[in-house]
Coordinates of C-alpha atoms and ligand atoms in Angstrom, one line a residue:
M1036 CA 4.7 2.3 -20.7
H1037 CA 3.7 -1.2 -19.6
R1038 CA 0.2 -2.7 -20.1
I1039 CA -0.4 -4.5 -16.8
Q1040 CA -3.6 -5.0 -14.9
F1041 CA -2.7 -5.2 -11.2
A1042 CA -6.3 -5.8 -10.1
E1043 CA -6.3 -6.9 -6.5
I1044 CA -2.6 -7.8 -6.2
K1045 CA -1.2 -6.2 -3.1
G1046 CA 1.4 -3.5 -3.8
E1047 CA 3.2 -1.1 -1.5
T1048 CA 1.5 2.3 -1.5
L1049 CA 3.9 5.3 -1.7
D1050 CA 1.8 7.8 0.2
K1051 CA 4.2 9.3 2.7
G1052 CA 7.0 11.8 2.5
W1053 CA 6.2 13.5 -0.9
G1054 CA 7.4 17.1 -1.5
I1055 CA 6.6 19.5 -4.3
L1056 CA 8.0 22.6 -5.8
P1057 CA 6.1 24.7 -8.4
D1058 CA 8.5 25.2 -11.2
P1059 CA 6.9 27.5 -13.9
M1060 CA 10.2 28.0 -15.7
D1061 CA 11.0 24.3 -15.9
R1062 CA 14.3 24.7 -14.0
C1063 CA 14.2 21.1 -12.8
R1064 CA 14.3 19.7 -16.4
R1065 CA 16.9 22.2 -17.6
Q1066 CA 19.2 21.6 -14.6
T1067 CA 18.4 17.8 -14.3
W1068 CA 17.7 18.0 -10.6
W1069 CA 17.2 14.2 -10.5
K1070 CA 20.9 13.8 -11.1
S1071 CA 22.4 16.6 -9.1
V1072 CA 22.2 18.1 -5.6
R1073 CA 23.5 21.6 -4.9
K1074 CA 26.8 21.6 -3.0
E1075 CA 27.4 24.3 -0.4
G1076 CA 29.0 27.4 -1.8
F1077 CA 27.5 26.8 -5.3
W1078 CA 24.3 28.3 -6.7
F1079 CA 23.6 25.6 -9.3
P1080 CA 21.3 23.7 -9.5
S1081 CA 19.0 26.3 -8.1
Y1082 CA 17.1 24.3 -5.5
D1083 CA 17.7 22.6 -2.2
E1084 CA 16.4 19.3 -0.7
D1085 CA 14.6 21.2 2.1
A1086 CA 13.1 23.8 -0.3
F1087 CA 10.3 21.3 -1.2
W1088 CA 6.9 21.9 0.3
E1089 CA 5.2 19.0 2.1
T1090 CA 2.3 17.7 0.2
S1091 CA -0.2 14.7 0.1
V1092 CA -0.1 12.0 -2.5
P1093 CA -2.7 11.1 -3.6
G1094 CA -3.7 14.7 -3.8
A1095 CA -4.2 17.6 -6.2
F1096 CA -1.9 20.6 -5.6
T1097 CA -4.7 22.8 -6.8
R1098 CA -6.8 21.7 -3.7
I1099 CA -4.1 21.3 -1.1
H1100 CA -2.1 24.4 -1.6
P1101 CA -4.3 27.6 -1.7
Q1102 CA -1.6 29.6 -3.6
L1103 CA -1.8 27.0 -6.4
E1104 CA -5.6 27.0 -6.7
Y1105 CA -5.6 28.2 -10.3
Y1106 CA -2.0 27.4 -11.1
E1107 CA -1.3 25.7 -14.5
G1108 CA 2.2 24.7 -15.2
N1109 CA 5.1 22.5 -14.0
V1110 CA 5.3 21.2 -10.5
V1111 CA 8.1 19.0 -9.4
Y1112 CA 7.2 16.0 -7.1
R1113 CA 10.0 14.4 -5.2
L1114 CA 10.0 11.3 -2.9
R1115 CA 12.7 9.5 -1.0
F1116 CA 11.6 5.9 -0.2
K1117 CA 13.0 2.6 1.0
A1118 CA 12.6 -0.5 -1.1
R1119 CA 14.0 -3.9 -1.7
P1120 CA 16.2 -4.1 -4.8
T1121 CA 14.8 -6.6 -7.3
A1122 CA 16.2 -10.2 -7.3
E1123 CA 17.4 -11.8 -10.6
S1124 CA 14.1 -13.7 -10.8
E1125 CA 11.7 -10.8 -10.4
R1126 CA 10.5 -7.5 -11.8
A1127 CA 9.3 -4.4 -10.2
F1128 CA 6.8 -1.7 -11.4
L1129 CA 5.7 1.7 -10.3
H1130 CA 2.0 2.0 -10.9
F1131 CA 0.4 5.5 -11.1
R1132 CA -3.4 5.6 -11.0
G1133 CA -3.7 9.2 -12.1
V1134 CA -1.4 12.1 -12.7
A1135 CA -2.9 15.3 -14.1
E1136 CA -2.3 16.1 -16.8
R1137 CA 1.1 14.7 -17.9
C1138 CA 4.4 13.8 -16.4
S1139 CA 8.0 12.5 -16.8
A1140 CA 9.5 10.2 -14.1
F1141 CA 13.1 9.6 -13.0
I1142 CA 14.3 7.2 -10.4
N1143 CA 17.8 7.3 -8.9
G1144 CA 19.0 9.5 -11.8
T1145 CA 17.5 7.3 -14.6
F1146 CA 14.7 8.4 -16.9
L1147 CA 11.7 6.0 -16.5
G1148 CA 9.1 7.3 -19.0
E1149 CA 6.4 9.8 -19.7
H1150 CA 2.6 9.7 -19.6
D1151 CA -0.1 11.9 -21.0
G1152 CA -3.7 11.8 -19.8
G1153 CA -4.7 12.9 -16.3
C1154 CA -7.2 10.3 -15.1
S1155 CA -6.0 6.9 -16.3
A1156 CA -3.5 4.5 -14.8
F1157 CA 0.0 3.8 -16.2
T1158 CA 2.9 1.6 -15.2
L1159 CA 6.7 2.2 -15.4
D1160 CA 9.3 -0.6 -15.1
V1161 CA 11.8 -0.1 -12.3
S1162 CA 13.3 -3.6 -12.4
G1163 CA 17.1 -3.4 -11.7
L1164 CA 16.8 0.3 -10.8
L1165 CA 15.6 0.0 -7.1
K1166 CA 18.1 0.4 -4.3
D1167 CA 17.6 0.3 -0.5
D1168 CA 17.2 4.1 -0.5
N1169 CA 15.5 5.6 -3.6
L1170 CA 15.0 9.0 -5.0
L1171 CA 12.0 9.5 -7.3
Y1172 CA 11.3 12.6 -9.3
V1173 CA 8.0 13.1 -11.1
L1174 CA 7.8 16.3 -13.2
V1175 CA 4.1 17.1 -13.5
D1176 CA 2.6 19.6 -16.0
N1177 CA -1.1 20.4 -15.8
R1178 CA -1.4 23.0 -18.6
R1179 CA -4.3 22.9 -21.0
L1180 CA -3.0 22.9 -24.5
P1181 CA -4.7 23.2 -27.9
D1182 CA -4.4 19.5 -28.7
T1183 CA -4.9 17.9 -25.3
V1184 CA -7.9 15.9 -24.1
P1185 CA -9.6 17.5 -22.3
G1186 CA -9.0 20.6 -24.3
L1187 CA -8.8 24.4 -23.7
I1188 CA -12.2 24.7 -22.1
H1189 CA -14.4 22.6 -19.9
D1190 CA -16.9 23.0 -17.1
W1191 CA -14.9 21.8 -14.1
W1192 CA -12.0 22.9 -12.1
H1193 CA -8.7 22.1 -13.8
D1194 CA -7.0 20.1 -11.0
G1195 CA -3.3 19.1 -11.3
G1196 CA -1.0 16.7 -9.5
I1197 CA -0.5 13.1 -8.5
H1198 CA -4.1 12.9 -7.5
R1199 CA -4.6 9.1 -7.4
P1200 CA -2.5 6.5 -5.6
V1201 CA 1.1 5.4 -6.5
E1202 CA 2.1 1.8 -5.8
L1203 CA 5.1 -0.4 -6.1
F1204 CA 4.6 -4.0 -7.3
Y1205 CA 7.0 -6.9 -7.4
R1206 CA 6.3 -9.7 -9.8
S1207 CA 8.0 -12.9 -11.0
K1208 CA 9.8 -12.6 -14.3
E1209 CA 7.0 -14.7 -15.8
Y1210 CA 3.8 -13.2 -14.7
I1211 CA 0.2 -12.7 -15.5
R1212 CA -0.3 -9.4 -17.2
E1213 CA -4.1 -9.3 -17.6
C1214 CA -7.1 -11.4 -17.0
A1215 CA -10.6 -10.6 -18.3
V1216 CA -13.8 -12.5 -17.3
T1217 CA -17.0 -11.9 -19.2
T1218 CA -20.4 -13.6 -19.0
R1219 CA -22.9 -14.5 -21.8
L1220 CA -26.2 -16.2 -21.0
D1221 CA -27.3 -18.9 -23.3
G1222 CA -30.7 -20.5 -22.3
K1223 CA -30.2 -22.4 -19.1
D1224 CA -26.4 -22.0 -19.3
A1225 CA -23.9 -19.2 -18.7
L1226 CA -20.9 -19.0 -21.0
I1227 CA -18.0 -17.6 -19.0
S1228 CA -15.1 -16.5 -21.0
V1229 CA -11.7 -16.2 -19.3
R1230 CA -9.0 -14.5 -21.3
V1231 CA -5.4 -14.3 -20.0
M1232 CA -2.3 -12.6 -21.1
I1233 CA 1.1 -13.4 -19.6
D1234 CA 4.6 -11.9 -19.9
A1235 CA 7.8 -13.9 -20.1
T1236 CA 11.4 -13.4 -21.1
S1237 CA 11.1 -15.8 -24.0
R1238 CA 8.2 -16.5 -26.4
D1239 CA 9.4 -20.1 -27.2
S1240 CA 6.4 -22.0 -25.9
F1241 CA 2.9 -22.0 -24.5
R1242 CA 2.6 -21.8 -20.7
K1243 CA -0.2 -23.2 -18.6
V1244 CA -2.2 -20.7 -16.5
Q1245 CA -4.5 -22.2 -13.8
I1246 CA -7.8 -20.4 -13.4
K1247 CA -10.3 -20.7 -10.6
I1248 CA -13.4 -18.7 -10.0
T1249 CA -15.2 -19.0 -6.6
D1250 CA -18.3 -17.5 -5.1
E1251 CA -17.1 -14.9 -2.5
D1252 CA -19.9 -15.8 0.0
S1253 CA -20.1 -19.6 -0.2
C1254 CA -16.5 -20.2 -1.3
K1255 CA -18.0 -22.7 -3.8
T1256 CA -15.8 -23.2 -6.9
V1257 CA -17.8 -22.1 -10.0
L1258 CA -15.1 -23.1 -12.5
E1259 CA -11.6 -24.3 -12.6
G1260 CA -9.2 -25.2 -15.4
D1261 CA -6.0 -24.5 -17.4
I1262 CA -5.5 -22.1 -20.2
D1263 CA -2.6 -22.3 -22.7
C1264 CA -1.0 -19.0 -23.2
M1265 CA 1.7 -17.7 -25.5
P1266 CA 3.5 -14.8 -23.9
G1267 CA 2.2 -11.5 -25.2
A1268 CA -1.0 -12.9 -26.8
W1269 CA -4.5 -13.5 -25.3
G1270 CA -5.3 -17.1 -24.4
E1271 CA -9.0 -17.8 -24.0
R1272 CA -11.2 -20.6 -22.7
V1273 CA -15.0 -20.5 -22.5
F1274 CA -16.6 -22.5 -19.7
R1275 CA -20.3 -23.5 -20.1
I1276 CA -21.9 -23.9 -16.7
P1277 CA -25.6 -24.2 -15.6
R1278 CA -27.0 -20.8 -14.8
S1279 CA -28.7 -22.2 -11.8
G1280 CA -25.3 -23.0 -10.3
I1281 CA -24.1 -19.4 -10.1
R1282 CA -25.2 -16.1 -8.4
L1283 CA -25.5 -13.4 -11.0
W1284 CA -24.6 -9.8 -10.1
S1285 CA -27.3 -7.1 -10.3
P1286 CA -28.1 -3.8 -8.5
S1287 CA -30.5 -5.5 -6.2
S1288 CA -28.2 -8.5 -5.6
P1289 CA -24.6 -7.6 -6.1
A1290 CA -23.0 -11.1 -5.8
F1291 CA -19.3 -11.4 -6.0
H1292 CA -16.8 -13.9 -7.3
K1293 CA -13.1 -14.2 -6.8
I1294 CA -10.9 -14.8 -9.8
E1295 CA -7.5 -16.5 -9.2
A1296 CA -4.9 -17.1 -11.9
K1297 CA -1.6 -18.8 -11.3
L1298 CA 1.5 -19.1 -13.5
G1299 CA 4.3 -20.9 -11.6
S1300 CA 4.9 -18.8 -8.5
D1301 CA 2.9 -15.8 -9.8
C1302 CA -0.6 -15.4 -8.4
W1303 CA -3.0 -12.9 -9.7
T1304 CA -6.4 -12.1 -8.1
D1305 CA -9.4 -9.9 -8.7
T1306 CA -13.1 -9.7 -7.7
T1307 CA -15.8 -9.6 -10.3
G1308 CA -19.6 -9.9 -10.6
L1309 CA -20.9 -12.3 -13.2
R1310 CA -23.5 -10.4 -15.3
E1311 CA -24.5 -10.0 -18.8
V1312 CA -25.5 -6.6 -20.3
R1313 CA -26.8 -6.3 -23.9
T1314 CA -29.5 -4.6 -25.9
N1315 CA -32.5 -6.0 -27.6
G1316 CA -34.0 -3.4 -29.9
K1317 CA -34.8 -0.4 -27.7
E1318 CA -34.3 -2.3 -24.5
I1319 CA -31.2 -2.6 -22.2
L1320 CA -31.2 -6.1 -20.8
L1321 CA -29.3 -7.0 -17.6
N1322 CA -29.1 -10.7 -17.2
G1323 CA -31.9 -11.0 -19.8
T1324 CA -34.3 -8.6 -18.0
A1325 CA -35.2 -5.1 -19.3
L1326 CA -33.8 -2.4 -17.1
I1327 CA -34.5 1.3 -16.7
L1328 CA -31.5 3.4 -15.6
C1329 CA -32.4 5.9 -12.9
G1330 CA -29.4 8.0 -12.2
A1331 CA -27.5 11.2 -11.7
A1332 CA -24.1 12.5 -12.8
A1333 CA -21.8 11.9 -9.8
W1334 CA -19.5 14.9 -9.8
T1335 CA -18.6 14.9 -6.1
E1336 CA -15.3 16.5 -5.5
D1337 CA -12.8 14.9 -3.2
P1338 CA -11.4 17.6 -0.8
V1339 CA -7.8 16.4 -1.3
R1340 CA -7.8 14.7 -4.7
G1341 CA -10.1 17.1 -6.5
G1342 CA -12.7 16.5 -9.2
F1343 CA -13.5 13.1 -10.7
S1344 CA -11.1 11.5 -8.3
H1345 CA -13.2 10.0 -5.5
G1346 CA -11.1 8.6 -2.7
S1347 CA -12.7 5.9 -0.5
E1348 CA -14.5 8.4 1.8
T1349 CA -15.9 10.6 -1.0
A1350 CA -16.9 7.4 -2.9
K1351 CA -18.8 6.2 0.1
E1352 CA -20.6 9.5 0.6
T1353 CA -21.5 9.7 -3.1
V1354 CA -22.8 6.2 -3.2
S1355 CA -24.9 6.8 -0.1
L1356 CA -26.4 9.9 -1.7
L1357 CA -27.2 8.0 -4.9
K1358 CA -28.9 5.3 -2.9
K1359 CA -31.0 7.9 -1.0
L1360 CA -32.1 9.3 -4.3
N1361 CA -33.3 5.8 -5.4
C1362 CA -30.7 5.6 -8.2
N1363 CA -29.5 2.4 -9.7
F1364 CA -27.2 4.3 -12.1
A1365 CA -24.6 7.1 -12.2
R1366 CA -22.7 8.9 -14.9
A1367 CA -19.2 8.8 -13.3
G1368 CA -17.9 12.1 -14.7
H1369 CA -16.5 13.4 -17.9
R1370 CA -13.2 11.8 -17.0
P1371 CA -12.3 8.2 -16.2
P1372 CA -13.5 7.3 -12.7
S1373 CA -11.2 6.3 -9.8
R1374 CA -10.8 2.7 -8.8
E1375 CA -12.2 3.5 -5.3
F1376 CA -15.4 4.9 -6.8
V1377 CA -15.9 2.0 -9.2
K1378 CA -15.3 -0.5 -6.5
A1379 CA -17.8 1.3 -4.2
C1380 CA -20.4 1.1 -7.0
D1381 CA -19.6 -2.6 -7.6
R1382 CA -20.4 -3.3 -4.0
A1383 CA -23.5 -1.0 -3.8
G1384 CA -25.0 -2.2 -7.1
I1385 CA -24.8 1.2 -8.8
L1386 CA -24.4 0.8 -12.6
L1387 CA -21.9 3.2 -14.2
W1388 CA -21.4 5.2 -17.3
A1389 CA -17.7 5.8 -17.7
E1390 CA -16.3 8.4 -20.1
V1391 CA -13.2 9.9 -21.6
P1392 CA -13.0 13.7 -21.9
A1393 CA -13.5 14.1 -25.6
Y1394 CA -15.5 17.1 -24.4
W1395 CA -16.2 20.4 -26.3
I1396 CA -13.2 19.7 -28.5
P1397 CA -13.9 20.8 -32.1
D1398 CA -11.1 18.7 -33.7
M1399 CA -11.3 15.2 -32.2
Q1400 CA -10.4 13.7 -35.5
K1401 CA -6.8 15.2 -35.3
P1402 CA -4.2 12.5 -34.6
A1403 CA -3.0 14.0 -31.3
Q1404 CA -6.5 14.4 -29.9
S1405 CA -7.9 11.0 -31.0
R1406 CA -4.7 9.2 -30.0
R1407 CA -5.0 10.7 -26.5
A1408 CA -8.7 9.8 -26.1
L1409 CA -8.1 6.2 -27.4
Q1410 CA -5.2 5.7 -25.0
A1411 CA -7.4 6.9 -22.1
L1412 CA -10.1 4.4 -23.2
E1413 CA -7.6 1.6 -23.3
E1414 CA -6.1 2.4 -19.9
T1415 CA -9.5 2.8 -18.3
L1416 CA -10.7 -0.5 -19.7
R1417 CA -7.6 -2.3 -18.2
E1418 CA -8.2 -0.6 -14.8
H1419 CA -11.9 -1.6 -14.5
R1420 CA -11.9 -4.7 -16.8
N1421 CA -13.7 -7.0 -14.3
S1422 CA -15.9 -4.4 -12.6
P1423 CA -19.6 -5.4 -13.0
S1424 CA -20.8 -1.9 -12.3
V1425 CA -19.3 -0.3 -15.5
I1426 CA -21.9 -1.2 -18.2
L1427 CA -21.5 1.8 -20.5
W1428 CA -18.4 3.3 -22.2
S1429 CA -19.0 6.8 -23.4
V1430 CA -16.6 7.9 -26.2
G1431 CA -17.3 11.6 -25.5
N1432 CA -19.6 14.4 -24.7
E1433 CA -21.1 17.2 -26.8
C1434 CA -18.6 17.4 -29.7
A1435 CA -19.4 15.1 -32.6
Y1436 CA -20.2 18.0 -34.8
G1437 CA -19.4 18.4 -38.5
A1438 CA -20.7 16.7 -41.6
A1439 CA -19.7 13.1 -41.5
D1440 CA -18.6 13.1 -45.2
K1441 CA -16.2 16.0 -44.8
E1442 CA -12.5 15.4 -44.4
Q1443 CA -12.4 17.5 -41.3
S1444 CA -15.3 15.8 -39.6
N1445 CA -14.4 14.8 -36.1
I1446 CA -16.9 11.9 -36.4
A1447 CA -13.8 9.9 -37.4
Y1448 CA -12.6 9.7 -33.8
F1449 CA -16.0 8.8 -32.4
T1450 CA -16.7 5.9 -34.8
E1451 CA -13.1 4.6 -34.4
A1452 CA -13.5 4.7 -30.6
A1453 CA -16.8 2.8 -30.8
D1454 CA -15.3 0.1 -33.1
W1455 CA -12.2 -0.2 -30.8
L1456 CA -14.4 -0.7 -27.7
H1457 CA -16.6 -3.3 -29.4
E1458 CA -13.5 -5.2 -30.5
H1459 CA -11.8 -5.1 -27.1
D1460 CA -14.6 -5.2 -24.6
P1461 CA -17.6 -7.4 -25.6
S1462 CA -19.0 -7.2 -22.0
R1463 CA -20.2 -3.6 -22.2
L1464 CA -22.3 -1.2 -24.2
V1465 CA -20.9 1.9 -26.1
T1466 CA -22.6 5.3 -26.0
Y1467 CA -21.9 8.9 -26.9
T1468 CA -23.9 12.0 -25.9
G1469 CA -24.6 15.0 -27.9
G1470 CA -26.0 18.2 -26.5
M1471 CA -29.0 20.1 -27.8
E1472 CA -31.1 23.0 -26.5
G1473 CA -34.2 24.4 -28.0
T1474 CA -36.4 23.1 -30.8
G1475 CA -35.7 21.6 -34.2
K1476 CA -35.6 17.8 -34.3
E1477 CA -33.6 18.2 -37.6
S1478 CA -30.6 19.6 -35.8
L1479 CA -30.5 16.5 -33.7
S1480 CA -29.0 14.8 -36.7
T1481 CA -26.0 17.2 -36.4
V1482 CA -25.5 16.6 -32.6
C1483 CA -26.2 12.9 -32.8
P1484 CA -25.2 12.1 -36.4
P1485 CA -26.8 8.9 -37.9
V1486 CA -23.4 7.6 -39.0
L1487 CA -22.3 7.6 -35.4
I1488 CA -25.6 6.3 -34.0
E1489 CA -25.1 3.3 -36.3
K1490 CA -22.0 2.4 -34.3
L1491 CA -23.5 3.0 -30.8
D1492 CA -25.4 0.5 -28.6
V1493 CA -27.1 3.3 -26.6
I1494 CA -27.9 6.8 -27.8
G1495 CA -27.2 9.6 -25.3
L1496 CA -28.7 13.1 -25.3
N1497 CA -27.9 16.1 -23.1
S1498 CA -30.9 18.4 -23.1
Y1499 CA -31.8 21.2 -20.9
S1500 CA -35.2 22.1 -22.4
G1501 CA -37.3 23.7 -19.7
I1502 CA -34.7 26.3 -18.9
T1503 CA -33.4 29.0 -21.2
D1504 CA -31.1 31.9 -20.3
G1505 CA -33.2 34.8 -19.1
A1506 CA -36.3 32.7 -18.7
E1507 CA -39.3 34.5 -17.3
P1508 CA -42.1 33.2 -15.1
G1509 CA -44.9 32.2 -17.3
Q1510 CA -42.7 31.5 -20.3
A1511 CA -44.0 28.9 -22.7
D1512 CA -43.6 25.3 -21.5
E1513 CA -40.6 23.7 -23.2
F1514 CA -41.0 20.2 -21.8
P1515 CA -43.0 19.0 -24.9
M1516 CA -39.7 19.6 -26.8
Q1517 CA -38.0 17.0 -24.6
F1518 CA -40.7 14.5 -25.6
D1519 CA -40.2 15.3 -29.3
K1520 CA -36.4 14.9 -29.2
I1521 CA -36.4 11.7 -27.2
R1522 CA -39.1 10.1 -29.4
F1523 CA -37.2 11.2 -32.5
L1524 CA -34.0 9.5 -31.3
S1525 CA -35.9 6.5 -30.2
S1526 CA -37.1 6.0 -33.7
Y1527 CA -33.6 4.7 -34.6
G1528 CA -34.7 1.6 -32.7
K1529 CA -32.0 1.7 -30.1
P1530 CA -32.1 2.5 -26.3
V1531 CA -32.0 6.2 -25.5
V1532 CA -30.7 7.7 -22.3
L1533 CA -31.3 11.3 -21.3
A1534 CA -27.7 11.8 -20.2
E1535 CA -28.0 15.3 -18.8
A1536 CA -31.0 17.5 -17.7
G1537 CA -31.2 19.9 -14.9
I1538 CA -31.4 23.5 -13.8
D1539 CA -29.3 25.8 -11.5
A1540 CA -30.5 26.7 -8.0
V1541 CA -28.7 28.1 -5.0
R1542 CA -29.8 26.3 -1.8
G1543 CA -31.9 28.7 0.3
E1544 CA -32.6 31.1 -2.6
K1545 CA -36.2 32.1 -2.6
G1546 CA -36.5 34.1 -5.8
F1547 CA -37.2 32.9 -9.3
D1548 CA -33.6 33.5 -10.5
F1549 CA -31.6 30.5 -9.3
G1550 CA -34.4 29.7 -6.9
E1551 CA -34.8 26.4 -5.1
E1552 CA -38.5 26.2 -5.8
R1553 CA -38.0 26.6 -9.5
Q1554 CA -35.5 23.8 -9.5
R1555 CA -37.9 21.5 -7.5
A1556 CA -40.8 22.2 -9.9
Y1557 CA -38.5 21.5 -12.9
H1558 CA -37.4 18.1 -11.5
A1559 CA -40.9 17.1 -10.5
K1560 CA -42.1 17.8 -14.0
L1561 CA -39.1 16.0 -15.5
Q1562 CA -39.9 12.9 -13.4
D1563 CA -43.5 12.9 -14.8
L1564 CA -42.1 13.2 -18.3
F1565 CA -39.6 10.4 -17.6
L1566 CA -42.3 8.0 -16.3
E1567 CA -44.5 8.7 -19.3
L1568 CA -41.6 8.1 -21.8
V1569 CA -40.6 4.9 -19.9
K1570 CA -44.2 3.6 -20.1
E1571 CA -44.3 4.2 -23.8
G1572 CA -40.9 2.6 -24.3
S1573 CA -39.1 5.6 -25.7
I1574 CA -36.5 6.1 -23.0
Q1575 CA -34.4 3.6 -21.1
G1576 CA -32.6 5.8 -18.7
M1577 CA -31.7 9.2 -17.3
A1578 CA -28.7 10.7 -15.6
L1579 CA -29.8 14.0 -14.0
F1580 CA -27.3 16.8 -14.1
V1581 CA -26.1 16.8 -11.4
L1582 CA -25.8 15.2 -8.0
N1583 CA -23.9 18.0 -6.3
D1584 CA -22.8 21.6 -6.9
F1585 CA -19.1 21.6 -8.1
H1586 CA -16.3 24.1 -8.7
T1587 CA -15.9 25.5 -12.2
P1588 CA -14.1 28.5 -13.4
I1589 CA -16.5 29.1 -16.2
K1590 CA -19.6 29.8 -14.1
L1591 CA -18.9 33.3 -12.7
G1592 CA -22.3 34.8 -12.2
R1593 CA -23.3 36.4 -8.9
F1594 CA -25.3 33.3 -7.9
Q1595 CA -22.8 30.8 -9.2
R1596 CA -19.6 32.3 -7.8
G1597 CA -17.4 29.7 -9.4
Y1598 CA -19.8 26.8 -9.0
N1599 CA -22.0 24.9 -11.3
R1600 CA -25.3 25.1 -9.3
K1601 CA -27.3 22.4 -10.9
G1602 CA -26.7 20.1 -8.0
L1603 CA -29.5 18.3 -6.2
V1604 CA -27.4 18.9 -3.1
D1605 CA -25.0 21.8 -2.6
E1606 CA -21.2 21.6 -2.5
K1607 CA -21.4 20.6 1.2
L1608 CA -23.8 17.8 0.2
V1609 CA -26.8 19.4 1.9
A1610 CA -30.0 18.6 -0.1
K1611 CA -32.0 21.2 -2.0
S1612 CA -35.7 20.7 -2.2
A1613 CA -35.4 19.1 -5.7
F1614 CA -33.7 16.1 -4.1
A1615 CA -37.0 14.8 -2.6
A1616 CA -38.8 15.4 -5.9
V1617 CA -36.3 13.2 -7.7
R1618 CA -36.2 10.5 -4.9
D1619 CA -40.0 10.2 -5.1
G1620 CA -40.1 10.2 -8.9
Y1621 CA -37.5 7.5 -9.2
A1622 CA -39.4 5.4 -6.7
K1623 CA -42.2 5.1 -9.2
I1624 CA -40.1 4.0 -12.2
P1625 CA -40.7 0.3 -13.1
N1626 CA -37.9 -2.2 -13.9
R1627 CA -35.2 -0.6 -11.8
D1628 CA -34.1 -4.2 -10.8
Ligands
LIG2192 C1 -23.1 20.6 -20.6 C2 -21.9 19.8 -20.2 C3 -21.7 19.7 -18.7 C4 -21.9 21.1 -18.2 C5 -23.3 21.6 -18.4 C6 -23.5 23.0 -17.8 O1 -24.2 20.0 -21.0 O2 -22.0 18.4 -20.7 O3 -20.4 19.2 -18.5 O4 -21.5 21.2 -16.9 O5 -23.4 21.7 -19.8 O6 -23.1 24.0 -18.4 O7 -24.1 23.0 -16.7

């Protein structure tokens, strides 16, 4: 696996001509299909070139092929493609932006590598292996296993396949591997740190990388200079420039800057927004000003790519819904977001909470689980390093249970992940969200353990108080419990975000059970509560659950029929009556930027 950030470098997209074959018994691996073709008259290996089904990449086989809707197992992907063999002076890489859940890849008969983790990007080196005509095999396996992340159970559809783009990149032998730009404000100045990492065949001396950052609109150069870099290690230079000379990025004014880095003939580019996010006591400050996050969980499903994998169209629709809802914030999903979605949020000025699926897993402290989650964090950070919209990393959702002092406590993963992020990404805040129903502030210490809170910048809480299973009309009002819980968490002196709250409703349903009116009333009341808590300074944000109804095989009731129905719009993105209540409520919230 190669740690390379391709940012906005142009690659060749491999999106035509893919075939798949479901292979539950793993025949491809046993018979090494990538090396052998069946000859006429023989029955081994037991497949044919034309036996492959046509499919779309990027795409989830669970969405494209109805007979594979609930399939979990091996699927063989095969692609024939033309390419230019690499010259002596260059290298070539295949970059996969997301393969669910794990895969092994082979090109022209040679093993390239394996990857585990369905929603984060990885890179395989194909230098010297490319020919004019190439044959690529990707053996995909989307089974849930006891030690995978996500684990055996989750509340979304278990999509599988090469669901995000695959690209081929050529680079010089000495090339820029990564470049990170972060902004700190210091009085009248902005301190802009540029860190660069290069790759080279020898580590004998420092190389000079030329850096230039320009304003995308005015083309004015904001900073320019050289950074000395030793191959394989970060080189850094901090530029101090007057704050008045730059346009900062914010939701109401998403200003962009172009980053260019050059090493010999290698050019690397990306787009960023210069902004600072930090906390001050209970406040979240964006460019020094207190900000309240008004948001929703953006679970929109791409019809071809599946859940948590917005392509450009789905990203555009989602962002437009968020805007109509008066949101400045979205929780991007329980899995790392797609590049298309993050870029759309960068442009629209939607702030994002990005998360790895340490979700309902009781043993996150075990080596296999924590290694998988940390790897997903690392790969996601690399993919979205310079995106201004991502302001929060969440290390997980609803599973930091267990006493912190016990050997088996899964808190070990959460605290390690928070430390890792602080070390590697000073430009963002770290959060985690526990889930708690009902009363009892004391049990909040179990779902949001103080030892973990100490490591977080922002405290998250999922709380559905206001609905209980089998609730009856006239049942006691549970909203005061929301107040109590939020105020209790706020007493830690850090910002608190209500990271999930909502209630199921079927669009058009008139009754109390799953009724639209009940959902509207719930959200109207929740908006009043939010405003009150904002005014008293006990809450800094909210991500309603959820923007849209989405597929899930664990919601099987007669109203749900395989969907989570907490959406403010249904699965076809048609608004329920709660949508207007939220839109009107968010319009009244101060400090939305
Ligand atoms: C949890 C969880 C969500 C889930 C929700 C629900 O709080 O975090 O992912 O969908 O419950 O069951 O509706």
